[in-house]
């Protein structure tokens, strides 16, 4: 259980974290999502007591982090996998933590095994580690005390696809055993697959929070047809709100036009069938829905705007990038 | 690295001591951890080895080049002490600054979110290193005295007592703590080492030059120059007012910076 309550942190005139409040529950993986510089890392540093907040408070397992007697045994933290002495071996980094927490020394071998570092890799110095190996070591460091809360900042950075899959399974397993898992990422797909709950942050503010299912349900349905005007009319008659995704060539004669409909696919299918309109495509926006939501919610905080997003934003119609011909 | 997609090894919680009885991390345990951290890297090992190496080389140089009448025990121990006044403070500096320069502080201060505790453990660990250093200085010095006397065909001169061992250890400790305070104040390895070198080797020369040319400063110097008094205690040459001088200069140049540094570390952000 993690509780962040109205945390604000400013640097001079820059507000890195602005009144951020959220909860991460046991047994669930909570994804902390936001573009670069949105305030994710600062929030996590406040959470573990490395950064003093200007206002607000944060609690882990019902206590302030600094009030935990032996924090490593209750909370596994990975903030930056590269933040270790470059001259130490991976095994030595773990041994130091094992001694600090007063764990049996065999535990070091356990976690090295868990994160699938080889004996040879564990004996290498960190300056010779790849980013992926550092992430595995950082994860081993976080898992060492067998904690019931995991706080991980961008843990999938530098992992290969198999490594990401492996990490996802590992975090899922931890949550299924009742652990609270909070992981941050700016990579949407990585979080979409593993998270149960989402907290989306942009410009230091929480812009959306809730279960993944709820947030995705809001993403609606995508329906494509060569008769967009007829479908639009039928939907309006059924009092279903919808938007035209494509702004150019709306006649639909040359190629199908996509409508974003704020309801489930079945309803759209029935409306279309009743009106005798042929759909060329009908699907829930789930697949890329989070990305759309993420881009839409953080459009004004994104550094780099995607051309279609920008065009769509100008027309005030959220677009599914790449889905339109 | 091998790609590994096997199901995760779910480690049994029963293998670990019960979590219900978690006790605060004791400082004594952290002292052990910090001692280990000072010497578990190549640079740390070299610093430790260089303590012994410098002692042996200095001893060899004295035997080779000093006139026979100067081959006394104190000549050996004091000369061996000079490289130690560089190496020991560097060990102390790095034990603090590496947490920032190498960013290992992120892990250190999340495992122990009480920075005062960590700093205390680091200071105790650094001071403990003066014990083997002192033992090395006096035992290598004794061997040097014997060897030097034998080679020169004279009787060895044992002009050092137990009190001198204490003075030596205290002098080294004060210099090491100065390095520690500068490390905690500057929190950057090269910056803190340069600051210590200025304190220990540049400033004393300039102040000596000033004292030579300005009579008023020659009188005031013992009340101002911390290193001057610390060198005196290393030689066991502090008498009467000397202790007052040492107390005053240590308060100004060691205790005050240390307090400022600790307050800063406690309040600062670890990134």
Tab-separated table of N, CA and C in Angstrom, chain B residues 2-161:
chain	number	residue	atom	x	y	z
B	2	UNK	N	22.517	-13.627	-21.656
B	2	UNK	CA	21.572	-14.633	-22.099
B	2	UNK	C	20.151	-14.120	-21.915
B	3	UNK	N	19.337	-14.396	-22.887
B	3	UNK	CA	17.945	-14.029	-22.712
B	3	UNK	C	17.286	-15.143	-21.922
B	4	UNK	N	16.484	-14.752	-21.017
B	4	UNK	CA	15.971	-15.726	-20.067
B	4	UNK	C	14.475	-15.503	-19.921
B	5	UNK	N	13.722	-16.466	-20.356
B	5	UNK	CA	12.279	-16.288	-20.282
B	5	UNK	C	11.623	-17.342	-19.413
B	6	UNK	N	12.451	-18.071	-18.673
B	6	UNK	CA	11.888	-19.095	-17.789
B	6	UNK	C	10.997	-18.419	-16.746
B	7	UNK	N	10.023	-19.141	-16.240
B	7	UNK	CA	9.185	-18.547	-15.202
B	7	UNK	C	10.036	-18.126	-14.010
B	8	UNK	N	9.627	-17.055	-13.364
B	8	UNK	CA	10.471	-16.538	-12.296
B	8	UNK	C	10.547	-17.515	-11.134
B	9	UNK	N	11.695	-17.508	-10.530
B	9	UNK	CA	11.883	-18.356	-9.360
B	9	UNK	C	11.240	-17.650	-8.172
B	10	UNK	N	10.101	-18.119	-7.781
B	10	UNK	CA	9.426	-17.491	-6.641
B	10	UNK	C	10.156	-17.939	-5.385
B	11	UNK	N	10.764	-16.968	-4.728
B	11	UNK	CA	11.552	-17.318	-3.557
B	11	UNK	C	10.641	-17.418	-2.348
B	12	UNK	N	10.932	-18.374	-1.548
B	12	UNK	CA	10.066	-18.630	-0.402
B	12	UNK	C	10.293	-17.598	0.683
B	13	UNK	N	9.217	-17.052	1.178
B	13	UNK	CA	9.345	-16.038	2.227
B	13	UNK	C	9.820	-16.645	3.537
B	14	UNK	N	9.552	-17.928	3.711
B	14	UNK	CA	9.931	-18.540	4.981
B	14	UNK	C	11.451	-18.639	5.115
B	15	UNK	N	12.161	-18.498	3.990
B	15	UNK	CA	13.615	-18.599	4.039
B	15	UNK	C	14.233	-17.400	4.757
B	16	UNK	N	13.476	-16.336	4.865
B	16	UNK	CA	14.017	-15.132	5.476
B	16	UNK	C	13.526	-15.003	6.915
B	17	UNK	N	14.329	-14.290	7.725
B	17	UNK	CA	13.868	-14.053	9.095
B	17	UNK	C	12.522	-13.321	9.084
B	18	UNK	N	11.732	-13.581	10.087
B	18	UNK	CA	10.387	-13.019	10.142
B	18	UNK	C	10.402	-11.507	10.010
B	19	UNK	N	9.430	-10.977	9.226
B	19	UNK	CA	9.406	-9.556	9.008
B	19	UNK	C	8.695	-8.826	10.151
B	20	UNK	N	7.943	-9.587	10.930
B	20	UNK	CA	7.182	-8.935	11.990
B	20	UNK	C	8.102	-8.357	13.061
B	21	UNK	N	9.287	-8.949	13.183
B	21	UNK	CA	10.192	-8.509	14.245
B	21	UNK	C	11.308	-7.638	13.704
B	22	UNK	N	10.987	-6.766	12.765
B	22	UNK	CA	12.025	-5.929	12.173
B	22	UNK	C	12.555	-4.918	13.185
B	23	UNK	N	13.885	-4.871	13.270
B	23	UNK	CA	14.522	-3.932	14.188
B	23	UNK	C	15.217	-2.845	13.380
B	24	UNK	N	15.347	-1.660	13.974
B	24	UNK	CA	16.071	-0.611	13.270
B	24	UNK	C	17.498	-1.065	12.960
B	25	UNK	N	18.033	-0.600	11.850
B	25	UNK	CA	19.394	-0.963	11.460
B	25	UNK	C	20.374	-0.302	12.432
B	26	UNK	N	21.153	-1.105	13.174
B	26	UNK	CA	22.058	-0.501	14.162
B	26	UNK	C	23.291	0.128	13.512
B	27	UNK	N	23.809	1.179	14.154
B	27	UNK	CA	24.972	1.892	13.611
B	27	UNK	C	26.180	0.960	13.505
B	28	UNK	N	26.316	0.055	14.496
B	28	UNK	CA	27.483	-0.840	14.487
B	28	UNK	C	27.516	-1.665	13.187
B	29	UNK	N	26.339	-2.136	12.761
B	29	UNK	CA	26.283	-2.904	11.530
B	29	UNK	C	26.702	-2.031	10.345
B	30	UNK	N	26.238	-0.773	10.381
B	30	UNK	CA	26.570	0.134	9.280
B	30	UNK	C	28.065	0.463	9.247
B	31	UNK	N	28.706	0.496	10.424
B	31	UNK	CA	30.151	0.743	10.454
B	31	UNK	C	30.863	-0.363	9.685
B	32	UNK	N	30.438	-1.613	9.930
B	32	UNK	CA	31.008	-2.740	9.192
B	32	UNK	C	30.787	-2.604	7.696
B	33	UNK	N	29.564	-2.231	7.328
B	33	UNK	CA	29.231	-2.074	5.909
B	33	UNK	C	30.078	-0.968	5.287
B	34	UNK	N	30.219	0.151	6.009
B	34	UNK	CA	30.970	1.273	5.455
B	34	UNK	C	32.462	0.948	5.328
B	35	UNK	N	33.002	0.195	6.289
B	35	UNK	CA	34.402	-0.226	6.176
B	35	UNK	C	34.587	-1.059	4.925
B	36	UNK	N	33.636	-1.966	4.695
B	36	UNK	CA	33.691	-2.805	3.507
B	36	UNK	C	33.630	-1.949	2.243
B	37	UNK	N	32.732	-0.960	2.248
B	37	UNK	CA	32.565	-0.119	1.061
B	37	UNK	C	33.813	0.706	0.758
B	38	UNK	N	34.603	1.017	1.815
B	38	UNK	CA	35.802	1.824	1.578
B	38	UNK	C	36.868	1.044	0.816
B	39	UNK	N	36.795	-0.292	0.896
B	39	UNK	CA	37.908	-1.073	0.329
B	39	UNK	C	37.458	-2.151	-0.651
B	40	UNK	N	36.224	-2.112	-1.101
B	40	UNK	CA	35.765	-3.179	-1.995
B	40	UNK	C	35.870	-2.807	-3.473
B	41	UNK	N	36.504	-1.661	-3.767
B	41	UNK	CA	36.755	-1.321	-5.164
B	41	UNK	C	38.261	-1.327	-5.378
B	42	UNK	N	38.675	-1.314	-6.635
B	42	UNK	CA	40.117	-1.299	-6.903
B	42	UNK	C	40.753	-0.063	-6.299
B	43	UNK	N	40.105	1.102	-6.469
B	43	UNK	CA	40.719	2.321	-5.947
B	43	UNK	C	40.798	2.254	-4.428
B	44	UNK	N	39.780	1.681	-3.799
B	44	UNK	CA	39.802	1.538	-2.342
B	44	UNK	C	40.931	0.633	-1.891
B	45	UNK	N	41.096	-0.497	-2.608
B	45	UNK	CA	42.176	-1.425	-2.264
B	45	UNK	C	43.535	-0.762	-2.427
B	46	UNK	N	43.683	0.030	-3.503
B	46	UNK	CA	44.959	0.698	-3.737
B	46	UNK	C	45.244	1.731	-2.662
B	47	UNK	N	44.205	2.435	-2.220
B	47	UNK	CA	44.424	3.413	-1.143
B	47	UNK	C	44.919	2.719	0.116
B	48	UNK	N	44.288	1.571	0.426
B	48	UNK	CA	44.693	0.827	1.620
B	48	UNK	C	46.121	0.307	1.463
B	49	UNK	N	46.396	-0.269	0.280
B	49	UNK	CA	47.731	-0.815	0.028
B	49	UNK	C	48.783	0.292	0.052
B	50	UNK	N	48.388	1.478	-0.444
B	50	UNK	CA	49.368	2.558	-0.521
B	50	UNK	C	49.786	3.036	0.869
B	51	UNK	N	48.927	2.831	1.872
B	51	UNK	CA	49.327	3.163	3.254
B	51	UNK	C	50.576	2.374	3.625
B	52	UNK	N	50.540	1.062	3.393
B	52	UNK	CA	51.679	0.202	3.714
B	52	UNK	C	52.852	0.463	2.787
B	53	UNK	N	52.536	0.630	1.506
B	53	UNK	CA	53.574	0.830	0.500
B	53	UNK	C	54.354	2.112	0.776
B	54	UNK	N	53.617	3.187	1.085
B	54	UNK	CA	54.270	4.469	1.367
B	54	UNK	C	55.143	4.351	2.607
B	55	UNK	N	54.671	3.590	3.602
B	55	UNK	CA	55.453	3.413	4.834
B	55	UNK	C	56.785	2.738	4.513
B	56	UNK	N	56.729	1.682	3.691
B	56	UNK	CA	57.944	0.936	3.369
B	56	UNK	C	58.898	1.797	2.528
B	57	UNK	N	58.335	2.498	1.522
B	57	UNK	CA	59.190	3.325	0.650
B	57	UNK	C	59.847	4.451	1.435
B	58	UNK	N	59.063	5.099	2.317
B	58	UNK	CA	59.620	6.182	3.122
B	58	UNK	C	60.753	5.668	3.985
B	59	UNK	N	60.530	4.512	4.605
B	59	UNK	CA	61.558	3.918	5.464
B	59	UNK	C	62.840	3.648	4.672
B	60	UNK	N	62.649	3.077	3.472
B	60	UNK	CA	63.809	2.798	2.623
B	60	UNK	C	64.577	4.075	2.290
B	61	UNK	N	63.813	5.130	1.986
B	61	UNK	CA	64.456	6.392	1.606
B	61	UNK	C	65.262	6.962	2.766
B	62	UNK	N	64.718	6.856	3.989
B	62	UNK	CA	65.440	7.401	5.152
B	62	UNK	C	66.741	6.640	5.371
B	63	UNK	N	66.652	5.290	5.308
B	63	UNK	CA	67.853	4.474	5.516
B	63	UNK	C	68.903	4.818	4.452
B	64	UNK	N	68.442	5.015	3.223
B	64	UNK	CA	69.383	5.237	2.128
B	64	UNK	C	70.031	6.609	2.198
B	65	UNK	N	69.275	7.636	2.588
B	65	UNK	CA	69.790	8.992	2.401
B	65	UNK	C	70.024	9.793	3.681
B	66	UNK	N	69.519	9.324	4.836
B	66	UNK	CA	69.711	10.142	6.041
B	66	UNK	C	71.079	9.882	6.658
B	67	UNK	N	71.697	10.952	7.242
B	67	UNK	CA	72.942	10.731	8.003
B	67	UNK	C	72.669	9.859	9.231
B	68	UNK	N	73.677	9.129	9.684
B	68	UNK	CA	73.510	8.124	10.735
B	68	UNK	C	72.873	8.706	11.989
B	69	UNK	N	73.256	9.963	12.362
B	69	UNK	CA	72.736	10.505	13.626
B	69	UNK	C	71.238	10.801	13.568
B	70	UNK	N	70.660	10.803	12.334
B	70	UNK	CA	69.221	11.065	12.221
B	70	UNK	C	68.386	9.792	12.148
B	71	UNK	N	69.047	8.634	12.253
B	71	UNK	CA	68.301	7.372	12.126
B	71	UNK	C	67.636	7.003	13.453
B	72	UNK	N	66.797	7.909	13.960
B	72	UNK	CA	66.095	7.620	15.214
B	72	UNK	C	64.678	7.144	14.914
B	73	UNK	N	64.082	6.484	15.911
B	73	UNK	CA	62.732	5.941	15.746
B	73	UNK	C	61.755	7.047	15.322
B	74	UNK	N	61.839	8.218	15.970
B	74	UNK	CA	60.889	9.290	15.680
B	74	UNK	C	61.028	9.789	14.248
B	75	UNK	N	62.289	9.813	13.721
B	75	UNK	CA	62.469	10.220	12.332
B	75	UNK	C	61.665	9.315	11.402
B	76	UNK	N	61.702	8.020	11.694
B	76	UNK	CA	60.990	7.068	10.850
B	76	UNK	C	59.475	7.248	10.954
B	77	UNK	N	58.944	7.259	12.193
B	77	UNK	CA	57.482	7.300	12.348
B	77	UNK	C	56.919	8.610	11.799
B	78	UNK	N	57.635	9.731	12.012
B	78	UNK	CA	57.104	11.010	11.534
B	78	UNK	C	57.132	11.082	10.011
B	79	UNK	N	58.209	10.567	9.416
B	79	UNK	CA	58.284	10.587	7.953
B	79	UNK	C	57.204	9.685	7.354
B	80	UNK	N	56.997	8.526	7.982
B	80	UNK	CA	55.935	7.619	7.498
B	80	UNK	C	54.575	8.290	7.644
B	81	UNK	N	54.449	9.127	8.677
B	81	UNK	CA	53.176	9.804	8.921
B	81	UNK	C	52.794	10.796	7.840
B	82	UNK	N	53.787	11.335	7.119
B	82	UNK	CA	53.481	12.380	6.129
B	82	UNK	C	52.592	11.871	4.992
B	83	UNK	N	52.974	10.796	4.273
B	83	UNK	CA	52.038	10.317	3.231
B	83	UNK	C	50.687	9.908	3.804
B	84	UNK	N	50.699	9.478	5.057
B	84	UNK	CA	49.414	9.091	5.669
B	84	UNK	C	48.491	10.285	5.850
B	85	UNK	N	49.088	11.490	6.039
B	85	UNK	CA	48.224	12.665	6.194
B	85	UNK	C	47.543	13.023	4.876
B	86	UNK	N	47.964	12.382	3.779
B	86	UNK	CA	47.254	12.556	2.506
B	86	UNK	C	46.268	11.409	2.287
B	87	UNK	N	46.779	10.186	2.502
B	87	UNK	CA	45.977	9.004	2.121
B	87	UNK	C	44.768	8.822	3.035
B	88	UNK	N	44.960	8.947	4.340
B	88	UNK	CA	43.822	8.735	5.256
B	88	UNK	C	42.689	9.732	4.996
B	89	UNK	N	42.984	11.041	4.877
B	89	UNK	CA	41.875	11.968	4.574
B	89	UNK	C	41.217	11.667	3.228
B	90	UNK	N	41.983	11.197	2.239
B	90	UNK	CA	41.358	10.872	0.945
B	90	UNK	C	40.378	9.711	1.119
B	91	UNK	N	40.770	8.716	1.939
B	91	UNK	CA	39.846	7.605	2.203
B	91	UNK	C	38.550	8.151	2.818
B	92	UNK	N	38.717	9.097	3.768
B	92	UNK	CA	37.537	9.683	4.424
B	92	UNK	C	36.702	10.499	3.447
B	93	UNK	N	37.382	11.290	2.608
B	93	UNK	CA	36.678	12.104	1.609
B	93	UNK	C	35.827	11.197	0.715
B	94	UNK	N	36.479	10.165	0.168
B	94	UNK	CA	35.790	9.318	-0.817
B	94	UNK	C	34.633	8.546	-0.203
B	95	UNK	N	34.757	8.184	1.082
B	95	UNK	CA	33.662	7.417	1.691
B	95	UNK	C	32.374	8.249	1.692
B	96	UNK	N	32.511	9.572	1.765
B	96	UNK	CA	31.319	10.419	1.719
B	96	UNK	C	30.966	10.792	0.272
B	97	UNK	N	31.969	11.318	-0.461
B	97	UNK	CA	31.652	11.889	-1.771
B	97	UNK	C	31.204	10.841	-2.781
B	98	UNK	N	31.687	9.592	-2.642
B	98	UNK	CA	31.315	8.588	-3.651
B	98	UNK	C	29.799	8.362	-3.669
B	99	UNK	N	29.145	8.593	-2.532
B	99	UNK	CA	27.687	8.414	-2.504
B	99	UNK	C	27.010	9.401	-3.455
B	100	UNK	N	27.670	10.548	-3.670
B	100	UNK	CA	27.120	11.540	-4.597
B	100	UNK	C	27.759	11.419	-5.974
B	101	UNK	N	29.111	11.362	-6.006
B	101	UNK	CA	29.800	11.297	-7.299
B	101	UNK	C	29.432	10.019	-8.053
B	102	UNK	N	29.355	8.902	-7.351
B	102	UNK	CA	29.009	7.636	-7.996
B	102	UNK	C	27.507	7.365	-7.908
B	103	UNK	N	26.807	8.200	-7.196
B	103	UNK	CA	25.359	8.138	-7.037
B	103	UNK	C	24.882	6.893	-6.300
B	104	UNK	N	25.784	6.224	-5.591
B	104	UNK	CA	25.355	5.061	-4.827
B	104	UNK	C	24.493	5.476	-3.635
B	105	UNK	N	24.477	6.789	-3.337
B	105	UNK	CA	23.655	7.294	-2.234
B	105	UNK	C	22.178	6.980	-2.414
B	106	UNK	N	21.740	6.874	-3.670
B	106	UNK	CA	20.340	6.525	-3.916
B	106	UNK	C	19.989	5.215	-3.207
B	107	UNK	N	20.886	4.238	-3.331
B	107	UNK	CA	20.642	2.951	-2.673
B	107	UNK	C	20.925	3.041	-1.179
B	108	UNK	N	22.055	3.681	-0.837
B	108	UNK	CA	22.444	3.759	0.571
B	108	UNK	C	21.360	4.423	1.418
B	109	UNK	N	20.864	5.568	0.930
B	109	UNK	CA	19.935	6.340	1.757
B	109	UNK	C	18.490	5.866	1.633
B	110	UNK	N	18.213	4.925	0.721
B	110	UNK	CA	16.883	4.305	0.773
B	110	UNK	C	16.917	3.069	1.660
B	111	UNK	N	18.063	2.396	1.734
B	111	UNK	CA	18.153	1.255	2.655
B	111	UNK	C	18.207	1.744	4.096
B	112	UNK	N	18.821	2.907	4.302
B	112	UNK	CA	18.879	3.518	5.632
B	112	UNK	C	18.472	4.986	5.481
B	113	UNK	N	17.175	5.282	5.642
B	113	UNK	CA	16.733	6.658	5.381
B	113	UNK	C	17.079	7.641	6.507
B	114	UNK	N	18.029	7.273	7.343
B	114	UNK	CA	18.488	8.192	8.396
B	114	UNK	C	19.912	8.580	8.063
B	115	UNK	N	20.063	9.730	7.430
B	115	UNK	CA	21.378	10.089	6.897
B	115	UNK	C	22.385	10.345	8.003
B	116	UNK	N	21.905	10.838	9.149
B	116	UNK	CA	22.804	11.069	10.275
B	116	UNK	C	23.459	9.776	10.720
B	117	UNK	N	22.667	8.709	10.716
B	117	UNK	CA	23.170	7.389	11.090
B	117	UNK	C	24.256	6.935	10.108
B	118	UNK	N	23.977	7.128	8.825
B	118	UNK	CA	24.942	6.712	7.803
B	118	UNK	C	26.227	7.519	7.939
B	119	UNK	N	26.089	8.839	8.145
B	119	UNK	CA	27.289	9.683	8.281
B	119	UNK	C	28.092	9.288	9.520
B	120	UNK	N	27.385	9.010	10.624
B	120	UNK	CA	28.084	8.581	11.840
B	120	UNK	C	28.876	7.309	11.569
B	121	UNK	N	28.224	6.358	10.907
B	121	UNK	CA	28.898	5.090	10.600
B	121	UNK	C	30.114	5.327	9.715
B	122	UNK	N	29.988	6.230	8.750
B	122	UNK	CA	31.108	6.528	7.858
B	122	UNK	C	32.262	7.151	8.639
B	123	UNK	N	31.927	8.092	9.538
B	123	UNK	CA	32.971	8.757	10.316
B	123	UNK	C	33.686	7.755	11.209
B	124	UNK	N	32.913	6.890	11.884
B	124	UNK	CA	33.528	5.897	12.773
B	124	UNK	C	34.416	4.955	11.963
B	125	UNK	N	33.899	4.511	10.805
B	125	UNK	CA	34.672	3.600	9.962
B	125	UNK	C	35.983	4.253	9.525
B	126	UNK	N	35.903	5.532	9.125
B	126	UNK	CA	37.114	6.225	8.662
B	126	UNK	C	38.115	6.364	9.802
B	127	UNK	N	37.616	6.716	10.999
B	127	UNK	CA	38.524	6.872	12.141
B	127	UNK	C	39.173	5.531	12.489
B	128	UNK	N	38.407	4.441	12.337
B	128	UNK	CA	38.958	3.121	12.647
B	128	UNK	C	40.162	2.781	11.762
B	129	UNK	N	40.191	3.348	10.561
B	129	UNK	CA	41.311	3.052	9.658
B	129	UNK	C	42.623	3.618	10.217
B	130	UNK	N	42.543	4.633	11.097
B	130	UNK	CA	43.783	5.162	11.674
B	130	UNK	C	44.463	4.125	12.573
B	131	UNK	N	43.695	3.134	13.051
B	131	UNK	CA	44.305	2.126	13.941
B	131	UNK	C	45.343	1.291	13.192
B	132	UNK	N	44.952	0.603	12.099
B	132	UNK	CA	45.991	-0.131	11.366
B	132	UNK	C	47.075	0.793	10.797
B	133	UNK	N	46.694	2.041	10.451
B	133	UNK	CA	47.692	2.969	9.908
B	133	UNK	C	48.747	3.286	10.969
B	134	UNK	N	48.286	3.534	12.205
B	134	UNK	CA	49.227	3.837	13.291
B	134	UNK	C	50.104	2.626	13.597
B	135	UNK	N	49.444	1.451	13.644
B	135	UNK	CA	50.214	0.228	13.901
B	135	UNK	C	51.285	0.055	12.822
B	136	UNK	N	50.893	0.292	11.549
B	136	UNK	CA	51.844	0.139	10.448
B	136	UNK	C	52.981	1.139	10.585
B	137	UNK	N	52.653	2.401	10.918
B	137	UNK	CA	53.690	3.428	11.017
B	137	UNK	C	54.724	3.055	12.085
B	138	UNK	N	54.224	2.590	13.246
B	138	UNK	CA	55.162	2.323	14.335
B	138	UNK	C	55.876	0.992	14.174
B	139	UNK	N	55.241	0.002	13.537
B	139	UNK	CA	55.973	-1.253	13.357
B	139	UNK	C	56.955	-1.166	12.202
B	140	UNK	N	56.561	-0.573	11.072
B	140	UNK	CA	57.524	-0.404	9.974
B	140	UNK	C	58.649	0.527	10.425
B	141	UNK	N	58.275	1.560	11.190
B	141	UNK	CA	59.284	2.482	11.718
B	141	UNK	C	60.288	1.759	12.613
B	142	UNK	N	59.804	0.818	13.437
B	142	UNK	CA	60.691	0.065	14.329
B	142	UNK	C	61.649	-0.799	13.515
B	143	UNK	N	61.116	-1.455	12.491
B	143	UNK	CA	61.965	-2.274	11.624
B	143	UNK	C	63.016	-1.402	10.944
B	144	UNK	N	62.561	-0.211	10.501
B	144	UNK	CA	63.484	0.711	9.847
B	144	UNK	C	64.580	1.170	10.795
B	145	UNK	N	64.203	1.436	12.053
B	145	UNK	CA	65.182	1.864	13.043
B	145	UNK	C	66.248	0.781	13.245
B	146	UNK	N	65.778	-0.458	13.378
B	146	UNK	CA	66.710	-1.581	13.571
B	146	UNK	C	67.615	-1.751	12.359
B	147	UNK	N	66.977	-1.752	11.162
B	147	UNK	CA	67.756	-1.974	9.946
B	147	UNK	C	68.748	-0.839	9.731
B	148	UNK	N	68.256	0.410	9.951
B	148	UNK	CA	69.110	1.574	9.743
B	148	UNK	C	70.316	1.549	10.687
B	149	UNK	N	70.043	1.219	11.963
B	149	UNK	CA	71.119	1.186	12.955
B	149	UNK	C	72.128	0.097	12.607
B	150	UNK	N	71.629	-1.052	12.179
B	150	UNK	CA	72.523	-2.156	11.829
B	150	UNK	C	73.417	-1.770	10.657
B	151	UNK	N	72.782	-1.188	9.624
B	151	UNK	CA	73.555	-0.820	8.427
B	151	UNK	C	74.553	0.276	8.730
B	152	UNK	N	74.170	1.220	9.625
B	152	UNK	CA	75.062	2.332	9.942
B	152	UNK	C	76.063	1.956	11.034
B	153	UNK	N	75.879	0.792	11.646
B	153	UNK	CA	76.780	0.345	12.699
B	153	UNK	C	76.643	1.142	13.975
B	154	UNK	N	75.410	1.601	14.298
B	154	UNK	CA	75.186	2.346	15.540
B	154	UNK	C	74.135	1.643	16.384
B	155	UNK	N	73.965	2.096	17.626
B	155	UNK	CA	72.887	1.549	18.452
B	155	UNK	C	71.572	2.204	18.055
B	156	UNK	N	70.484	1.418	17.944
B	156	UNK	CA	69.185	2.024	17.611
B	156	UNK	C	68.756	3.018	18.699
B	157	UNK	N	68.142	4.129	18.250
B	157	UNK	CA	67.678	5.158	19.188
B	157	UNK	C	66.151	5.076	19.303
B	158	UNK	N	65.655	4.623	20.446
B	158	UNK	CA	64.196	4.471	20.650
B	158	UNK	C	63.666	5.704	21.344
B	159	UNK	N	63.371	6.738	20.603
B	159	UNK	CA	62.942	7.993	21.223
B	159	UNK	C	61.424	8.227	21.101
B	160	UNK	N	60.647	7.143	21.045
B	160	UNK	CA	59.182	7.274	20.978
B	160	UNK	C	58.537	6.423	22.064
B	161	UNK	N	57.572	7.005	22.783
B	161	UNK	CA	56.880	6.258	23.827
B	161	UNK	C	55.430	6.012	23.440
